[in-house]
Amino acid sequence: MRSKKMRVGILSAGGDCPGINAAIRGVGKTAIVEYGMDVVGIINGFSGLVEKQTISLSESQLSGILTLGGTILGTSRLKPFKVNEGEDPTVIPSLIKKHYEELKLEALVCIGGNGTQKTADLLAQEGLNIIGVPKTIDNDIWGTDLTFGFDTAVHIATEAIDRLHTTANSHKRVMVIEVMGHHAGWIALYSGIAGGGDVILLPEIPYDMELVAKCLLERSHKKKPYSIVVVGEGIYKEGKKKSAGAYMAKQIKRTTGLETRETILGYIQRGGSPTATDRILATRFGTYAAQMVHNREFGKMVALKNGLVTSVPLSEVGGKTRLIEPDNKLIAKGRSMGVCFGDCTKKKK
Ligand code: F6P
């Protein structure tokens, strides 16, 4: 039996997403109610540890945040182990270690995406008691089948595509919609299928512009009044043009002559209240993280595997990205219904 109260820190780092507050609540409430721990919120991700900016979190302060978007703790993209040329790479990590000790933390729960899990692993290697909780709308964290934030983003993107159908039909246009996802096409694939996209372009599948144009022209020759093209932000584009959606719309106009418009959905996908599915996943991840703190299972990230919450070593997660595999079943379903992924599917003889 431990007599002293355990003191656990929680931070959220990297790009925000719906469900972070549900996860903070899950960790914090379980730590307090089930295990009688003290909970400290670190402000603005790893910056809060560098600047020693914290707040003490009581059970009542963790109430009423389940449905809130964003993060009550704030976030930042600070990468403590990344330094500019000529800078001493040990300065920031040492400061973090020093403040972790001064704050008398016995564990630190890091809620974040790929970059955060990599930093979490490096801090664990420095001897800190770290637990990672995966979050991102991109759903691209290695080691977990799902991240919270993704379901909400897919819902928002799908609703946007639904709305494009009616205006596309009125004007007989090709509508290109660019969705987020960084180098992964999960949001594009799921919202594209859910929204009935005719062409879905993913960073994982190199597209041939001639095939995209052929597909759109065939639809127009078949008297299909309009087409919806869903584009992941990470698809190939020539030059340094900022938007994949604008680039693709331009290419479509050039190669087909069809009237085309683009919509860049952007940060709308990351804002607002999480869906019930994301609230539940974030709650499951958060409560499990508190249980891991209690069991002193450090150096690991909470993960979902085959529907069950479990954990994976942080050392296996850091620096990897979970991309869509070529044999993805949803892609196969889409292909079987005539969805164009911009590639040639004819088998070579
Ligand atoms: O990782 C989430 C995400 O929204 C990506 O989909 C997108 O590429 C990136 O973050 C945007 O980053 P920032 O918030 O730094 O503009």
Short mmCIF file of C-alpha atoms and ligand atoms in Angstrom, two decimals:
data_model
loop_
_atom_site.label_atom_id
_atom_site.label_comp_id
_atom_site.label_asym_id
_atom_site.label_seq_id
_atom_site.Cartn_x
_atom_site.Cartn_y
_atom_site.Cartn_z
CA MET A 1 0.00 0.00 0.00
CA ARG A 2 1.30 3.44 -0.97
CA SER A 3 0.68 6.01 1.76
CA LYS A 4 1.69 9.24 -0.04
CA LYS A 5 -0.69 10.73 -2.61
CA MET A 6 0.59 10.26 -6.14
CA ARG A 7 0.90 13.49 -8.14
CA VAL A 8 0.18 13.28 -11.86
CA GLY A 9 0.60 15.95 -14.53
CA ILE A 10 -1.50 16.15 -17.70
CA LEU A 11 -0.69 18.09 -20.84
CA SER A 12 -2.07 18.38 -24.36
CA ALA A 13 0.36 19.20 -27.18
CA GLY A 14 0.33 19.63 -30.96
CA GLY A 15 -2.72 20.51 -33.07
CA ASP A 16 -5.94 20.38 -31.06
CA CYS A 17 -8.91 18.16 -31.86
CA PRO A 18 -12.38 17.44 -30.50
CA GLY A 19 -12.23 15.11 -27.50
CA ILE A 20 -9.11 16.37 -25.69
CA ASN A 21 -11.18 17.75 -22.82
CA ALA A 22 -13.06 14.45 -22.55
CA ALA A 23 -9.67 12.72 -22.24
CA ILE A 24 -8.37 15.23 -19.66
CA ARG A 25 -11.58 14.65 -17.70
CA GLY A 26 -11.18 10.87 -18.00
CA VAL A 27 -7.59 10.93 -16.71
CA GLY A 28 -8.22 13.53 -14.01
CA LYS A 29 -11.49 12.25 -12.57
CA THR A 30 -10.28 8.65 -12.44
CA ALA A 31 -6.98 9.74 -10.87
CA ILE A 32 -8.84 11.70 -8.17
CA VAL A 33 -11.98 9.61 -7.58
CA GLU A 34 -10.63 6.09 -8.04
CA TYR A 35 -7.02 6.49 -6.94
CA GLY A 36 -6.98 9.57 -4.68
CA MET A 37 -4.18 11.26 -6.65
CA ASP A 38 -3.36 14.96 -7.00
CA VAL A 39 -3.76 16.23 -10.55
CA VAL A 40 -1.77 19.07 -12.09
CA GLY A 41 -2.66 20.59 -15.47
CA ILE A 42 0.34 21.76 -17.53
CA ILE A 43 -0.48 24.85 -19.60
CA ASN A 44 0.17 24.98 -23.38
CA GLY A 45 1.78 21.59 -23.91
CA PHE A 46 5.51 21.17 -23.31
CA SER A 47 5.88 24.99 -23.11
CA GLY A 48 4.13 24.78 -19.73
CA LEU A 49 6.87 22.51 -18.44
CA VAL A 50 9.59 24.77 -19.79
CA GLU A 51 7.99 27.85 -18.25
CA LYS A 52 6.62 25.99 -15.21
CA GLN A 53 3.06 27.12 -15.92
CA THR A 54 0.54 24.85 -14.27
CA ILE A 55 -2.85 24.75 -12.61
CA SER A 56 -4.06 22.40 -9.96
CA LEU A 57 -7.08 20.44 -11.20
CA SER A 58 -9.80 19.46 -8.71
CA GLU A 59 -12.65 17.10 -9.47
CA SER A 60 -15.11 20.00 -9.77
CA GLN A 61 -12.80 21.83 -12.21
CA LEU A 62 -12.98 18.76 -14.43
CA SER A 63 -16.78 18.85 -14.53
CA GLY A 64 -18.65 20.38 -17.45
CA ILE A 65 -15.81 19.97 -19.97
CA LEU A 66 -16.85 16.69 -21.62
CA THR A 67 -18.61 18.34 -24.53
CA LEU A 68 -16.19 21.23 -25.03
CA GLY A 69 -14.02 21.40 -28.14
CA GLY A 70 -10.38 22.52 -27.97
CA THR A 71 -8.42 21.95 -24.76
CA ILE A 72 -8.89 23.67 -21.39
CA LEU A 73 -5.12 23.38 -20.86
CA GLY A 74 -4.16 25.03 -24.14
CA THR A 75 -1.58 23.55 -26.50
CA SER A 76 1.55 24.44 -28.43
CA ARG A 77 3.69 22.93 -31.14
CA LEU A 78 6.94 23.27 -29.15
CA LYS A 79 9.28 20.34 -29.83
CA PRO A 80 11.67 20.28 -26.85
CA PHE A 81 14.24 18.08 -28.56
CA LYS A 82 14.35 20.04 -31.82
CA VAL A 83 16.86 22.87 -31.79
CA ASN A 84 18.24 25.31 -34.33
CA GLU A 85 21.80 24.97 -35.51
CA GLY A 86 24.27 26.12 -32.88
CA GLU A 87 21.83 25.75 -29.97
CA ASP A 88 22.52 23.35 -27.10
CA PRO A 89 20.04 20.44 -27.47
CA THR A 90 20.18 19.61 -23.76
CA VAL A 91 18.95 22.97 -22.43
CA ILE A 92 15.17 22.56 -22.87
CA PRO A 93 14.99 18.85 -21.91
CA SER A 94 17.02 19.62 -18.75
CA LEU A 95 14.66 22.45 -17.87
CA ILE A 96 11.68 20.14 -18.35
CA LYS A 97 13.30 17.53 -16.08
CA LYS A 98 14.09 20.13 -13.45
CA HIS A 99 10.53 21.50 -13.41
CA TYR A 100 9.03 17.98 -13.44
CA GLU A 101 11.00 17.31 -10.24
CA GLU A 102 10.25 20.71 -8.66
CA LEU A 103 6.54 20.15 -9.33
CA LYS A 104 6.94 16.79 -7.55
CA LEU A 105 5.33 14.95 -10.43
CA GLU A 106 5.47 11.18 -10.32
CA ALA A 107 3.90 10.74 -13.73
CA LEU A 108 3.11 12.81 -16.81
CA VAL A 109 0.27 12.02 -19.21
CA CYS A 110 0.96 13.46 -22.67
CA ILE A 111 -2.14 13.78 -24.87
CA GLY A 112 -1.06 14.37 -28.44
CA GLY A 113 -0.35 13.27 -31.99
CA ASN A 114 2.73 11.82 -33.67
CA GLY A 115 5.11 14.62 -32.67
CA THR A 116 3.93 14.53 -29.06
CA GLN A 117 4.35 10.76 -28.79
CA LYS A 118 7.89 11.09 -30.15
CA THR A 119 8.71 13.74 -27.54
CA ALA A 120 7.00 11.59 -24.90
CA ASP A 121 9.29 8.69 -25.80
CA LEU A 122 12.41 10.89 -25.61
CA LEU A 123 11.33 12.20 -22.18
CA ALA A 124 10.74 8.62 -21.04
CA GLN A 125 14.29 7.83 -22.15
CA GLU A 126 15.44 10.77 -19.98
CA GLY A 127 13.92 8.95 -17.00
CA LEU A 128 10.54 10.69 -16.66
CA ASN A 129 7.47 8.55 -15.93
CA ILE A 130 5.52 9.12 -19.13
CA ILE A 131 2.22 7.82 -20.50
CA GLY A 132 1.05 8.79 -23.99
CA VAL A 133 -2.58 9.25 -25.03
CA PRO A 134 -3.09 9.38 -28.82
CA LYS A 135 -5.25 12.13 -30.26
CA THR A 136 -5.56 13.65 -33.72
CA ILE A 137 -8.19 14.20 -36.39
CA ASP A 138 -5.70 12.62 -38.85
CA ASN A 139 -5.99 9.09 -37.34
CA ASP A 140 -2.38 8.49 -38.32
CA ILE A 141 -0.71 7.42 -35.07
CA TRP A 142 1.15 4.16 -35.31
CA GLY A 143 0.19 1.50 -32.76
CA THR A 144 -3.50 2.35 -32.36
CA ASP A 145 -6.39 1.40 -34.65
CA LEU A 146 -8.16 4.69 -33.95
CA THR A 147 -7.57 8.14 -32.45
CA PHE A 148 -10.26 10.40 -30.99
CA GLY A 149 -10.96 13.52 -33.03
CA PHE A 150 -11.14 11.50 -36.23
CA ASP A 151 -14.83 10.60 -36.00
CA THR A 152 -15.82 14.24 -35.42
CA ALA A 153 -13.67 15.44 -38.33
CA VAL A 154 -15.20 12.81 -40.63
CA HIS A 155 -18.71 13.91 -39.58
CA ILE A 156 -17.92 17.57 -40.28
CA ALA A 157 -16.31 16.79 -43.65
CA THR A 158 -19.22 14.51 -44.61
CA GLU A 159 -21.76 17.19 -43.80
CA ALA A 160 -19.80 19.64 -45.94
CA ILE A 161 -19.77 17.17 -48.86
CA ASP A 162 -23.53 16.61 -48.44
CA ARG A 163 -24.05 20.33 -48.83
CA LEU A 164 -21.86 20.49 -51.93
CA HIS A 165 -24.06 17.92 -53.71
CA THR A 166 -27.05 20.26 -53.93
CA THR A 167 -25.21 23.34 -55.14
CA ALA A 168 -23.11 21.21 -57.53
CA ASN A 169 -26.33 19.81 -59.00
CA SER A 170 -27.95 23.23 -59.44
CA HIS A 171 -24.95 24.56 -61.39
CA LYS A 172 -23.83 21.32 -63.07
CA ARG A 173 -20.33 21.75 -61.70
CA VAL A 174 -17.41 19.67 -60.56
CA MET A 175 -16.89 20.38 -56.87
CA VAL A 176 -13.47 19.74 -55.36
CA ILE A 177 -13.27 19.59 -51.57
CA GLU A 178 -9.95 19.49 -49.75
CA VAL A 179 -9.96 17.88 -46.32
CA MET A 180 -7.18 17.68 -43.70
CA GLY A 181 -5.15 14.63 -42.71
CA HIS A 182 -1.55 15.73 -43.23
CA HIS A 183 0.29 12.89 -45.05
CA ALA A 184 -2.53 10.39 -44.40
CA GLY A 185 -5.79 10.08 -46.33
CA TRP A 186 -8.04 8.70 -43.58
CA ILE A 187 -10.37 11.72 -43.41
CA ALA A 188 -10.55 11.92 -47.23
CA LEU A 189 -11.32 8.20 -47.55
CA TYR A 190 -13.97 8.03 -44.82
CA SER A 191 -15.72 11.32 -45.61
CA GLY A 192 -15.38 10.59 -49.33
CA ILE A 193 -17.17 7.27 -49.01
CA ALA A 194 -19.71 8.59 -46.45
CA GLY A 195 -20.42 11.63 -48.62
CA GLY A 196 -20.67 9.75 -51.91
CA GLY A 197 -17.56 11.22 -53.55
CA ASP A 198 -17.14 10.27 -57.22
CA VAL A 199 -13.38 10.78 -57.17
CA ILE A 200 -11.38 10.36 -53.94
CA LEU A 201 -7.68 11.27 -54.03
CA LEU A 202 -5.48 10.08 -51.18
CA PRO A 203 -1.81 10.87 -50.47
CA GLU A 204 -1.20 7.11 -50.28
CA ILE A 205 -2.34 6.46 -53.88
CA PRO A 206 -0.42 8.34 -56.58
CA TYR A 207 -2.98 9.65 -59.08
CA ASP A 208 -2.77 10.03 -62.84
CA MET A 209 -4.38 13.32 -63.93
CA GLU A 210 -5.43 11.81 -67.25
CA LEU A 211 -7.41 9.11 -65.43
CA VAL A 212 -9.07 11.65 -63.14
CA ALA A 213 -10.07 13.73 -66.18
CA LYS A 214 -11.30 10.61 -68.03
CA CYS A 215 -13.50 9.62 -65.12
CA LEU A 216 -15.06 13.10 -64.84
CA LEU A 217 -15.63 13.38 -68.62
CA GLU A 218 -17.22 9.93 -68.71
CA ARG A 219 -19.62 10.98 -65.97
CA SER A 220 -20.52 14.13 -67.87
CA HIS A 221 -21.03 12.11 -71.11
CA LYS A 222 -23.33 9.78 -69.17
CA LYS A 223 -25.38 12.91 -68.38
CA LYS A 224 -24.41 12.84 -64.72
CA PRO A 225 -25.07 16.48 -63.91
CA TYR A 226 -22.21 17.00 -61.50
CA SER A 227 -19.25 15.35 -59.76
CA ILE A 228 -17.75 15.51 -56.30
CA VAL A 229 -13.97 15.20 -55.92
CA VAL A 230 -12.66 14.68 -52.37
CA VAL A 231 -8.98 15.46 -51.97
CA GLY A 232 -6.68 14.79 -48.99
CA GLU A 233 -4.50 17.83 -48.27
CA GLY A 234 -1.36 15.69 -48.61
CA ILE A 235 -1.81 14.62 -52.26
CA TYR A 236 0.91 15.41 -54.77
CA LYS A 237 0.85 18.90 -56.22
CA GLU A 238 3.38 20.55 -58.47
CA GLY A 239 5.44 23.40 -57.07
CA LYS A 240 4.88 25.03 -53.73
CA LYS A 241 1.20 25.86 -54.16
CA LYS A 242 -0.42 25.96 -50.75
CA SER A 243 -3.70 24.22 -51.40
CA ALA A 244 -4.12 20.75 -52.88
CA GLY A 245 -7.81 21.54 -53.51
CA ALA A 246 -7.10 24.69 -55.51
CA TYR A 247 -4.37 22.88 -57.45
CA MET A 248 -6.64 19.96 -58.30
CA ALA A 249 -9.55 22.22 -59.33
CA LYS A 250 -7.18 24.05 -61.71
CA GLN A 251 -5.93 20.77 -63.20
CA ILE A 252 -9.51 19.53 -63.68
CA LYS A 253 -10.54 22.75 -65.47
CA ARG A 254 -7.45 22.53 -67.67
CA THR A 255 -7.83 18.87 -68.62
CA THR A 256 -11.64 18.60 -68.92
CA GLY A 257 -12.96 22.09 -69.58
CA LEU A 258 -15.71 21.35 -67.04
CA GLU A 259 -16.85 24.15 -64.78
CA THR A 260 -15.09 23.48 -61.48
CA ARG A 261 -15.03 25.05 -58.02
CA GLU A 262 -13.02 24.28 -54.91
CA THR A 263 -13.73 24.33 -51.18
CA ILE A 264 -10.95 24.16 -48.61
CA LEU A 265 -12.57 22.94 -45.41
CA GLY A 266 -9.64 23.75 -43.11
CA TYR A 267 -9.83 24.21 -39.35
CA ILE A 268 -13.61 23.77 -39.19
CA GLN A 269 -12.70 20.06 -39.06
CA ARG A 270 -10.85 20.53 -35.76
CA GLY A 271 -13.29 22.79 -33.97
CA GLY A 272 -16.36 22.34 -31.84
CA SER A 273 -17.92 19.61 -29.78
CA PRO A 274 -16.81 15.96 -30.17
CA THR A 275 -19.23 13.32 -31.44
CA ALA A 276 -20.52 10.72 -28.98
CA THR A 277 -18.07 8.19 -30.48
CA ASP A 278 -15.11 10.50 -29.84
CA ARG A 279 -16.30 11.33 -26.32
CA ILE A 280 -16.47 7.63 -25.53
CA LEU A 281 -13.06 6.82 -27.04
CA ALA A 282 -11.43 9.79 -25.28
CA THR A 283 -13.04 8.74 -21.99
CA ARG A 284 -11.87 5.14 -22.43
CA PHE A 285 -8.32 6.31 -23.25
CA GLY A 286 -8.24 8.81 -20.36
CA THR A 287 -9.51 6.43 -17.69
CA TYR A 288 -7.11 3.75 -18.92
CA ALA A 289 -4.19 6.21 -18.72
CA ALA A 290 -5.04 6.91 -15.05
CA GLN A 291 -5.12 3.17 -14.40
CA MET A 292 -1.66 2.90 -16.03
CA VAL A 293 -0.36 5.67 -13.76
CA HIS A 294 -1.67 3.74 -10.74
CA ASN A 295 -0.04 0.53 -11.99
CA ARG A 296 3.16 2.45 -12.80
CA GLU A 297 3.10 1.22 -16.42
CA PHE A 298 5.29 3.97 -17.81
CA GLY A 299 6.95 4.49 -21.18
CA LYS A 300 3.81 3.36 -22.98
CA MET A 301 1.00 4.84 -25.07
CA VAL A 302 -2.67 3.95 -24.63
CA ALA A 303 -4.01 2.30 -27.79
CA LEU A 304 -7.10 0.72 -29.29
CA LYS A 305 -6.51 -2.76 -30.73
CA ASN A 306 -9.35 -4.83 -32.16
CA GLY A 307 -11.89 -2.85 -30.14
CA LEU A 308 -10.03 -3.20 -26.83
CA VAL A 309 -8.09 -0.50 -24.99
CA THR A 310 -4.53 -1.59 -24.32
CA SER A 311 -1.04 -0.04 -24.49
CA VAL A 312 2.04 -0.12 -26.72
CA PRO A 313 5.64 0.87 -25.89
CA LEU A 314 6.32 4.51 -26.79
CA SER A 315 9.62 3.40 -28.28
CA GLU A 316 7.66 1.56 -30.99
CA VAL A 317 5.42 4.55 -31.79
CA GLY A 318 7.81 7.50 -32.11
CA GLY A 319 8.73 8.63 -35.61
CA LYS A 320 6.21 6.44 -37.45
CA THR A 321 2.99 7.30 -39.29
CA ARG A 322 0.01 5.00 -39.79
CA LEU A 323 -0.93 5.42 -43.44
CA ILE A 324 -3.71 3.69 -45.38
CA GLU A 325 -2.54 0.32 -46.70
CA PRO A 326 -3.09 -0.46 -50.42
CA ASP A 327 -5.35 -3.42 -49.51
CA ASN A 328 -7.68 -1.27 -47.37
CA LYS A 329 -11.16 -2.79 -47.49
CA LEU A 330 -13.01 0.53 -47.79
CA ILE A 331 -10.96 1.42 -50.87
CA ALA A 332 -11.89 -1.96 -52.37
CA LYS A 333 -15.60 -1.31 -51.65
CA GLY A 334 -15.33 2.11 -53.27
CA ARG A 335 -13.64 0.69 -56.34
CA SER A 336 -16.34 -1.98 -56.67
CA MET A 337 -18.94 0.80 -56.88
CA GLY A 338 -17.02 2.78 -59.49
CA VAL A 339 -15.34 5.36 -57.27
CA CYS A 340 -12.22 6.67 -58.99
CA PHE A 341 -9.06 6.82 -56.84
CA GLY A 342 -7.08 8.32 -59.70
CA ASP A 343 -5.02 5.20 -60.39
CA CYS A 344 -5.14 2.47 -62.96
CA THR A 345 -6.72 -0.70 -61.60
CA LYS A 346 -6.55 -2.79 -64.78
CA LYS A 347 -4.43 -5.88 -64.18
CA LYS A 348 -1.38 -6.12 -66.47
CA LYS A 349 -1.49 -9.15 -68.79
O1 F6P B 1 -2.61 17.15 -37.29
C1 F6P B 1 -3.82 17.82 -37.37
C2 F6P B 1 -3.78 18.85 -38.46
O2 F6P B 1 -5.01 19.53 -38.45
C3 F6P B 1 -3.46 18.31 -39.85
O3 F6P B 1 -4.57 17.70 -40.44
C4 F6P B 1 -2.98 19.58 -40.52
O4 F6P B 1 -2.14 19.26 -41.59
C5 F6P B 1 -2.24 20.27 -39.43
O5 F6P B 1 -2.77 19.78 -38.22
C6 F6P B 1 -2.36 21.77 -39.42
O6 F6P B 1 -1.44 22.24 -38.48
P1 F6P B 1 -1.45 23.67 -37.80
O7 F6P B 1 -2.45 23.65 -36.69
O8 F6P B 1 -0.07 23.83 -37.24
O9 F6P B 1 -1.79 24.67 -38.86
#
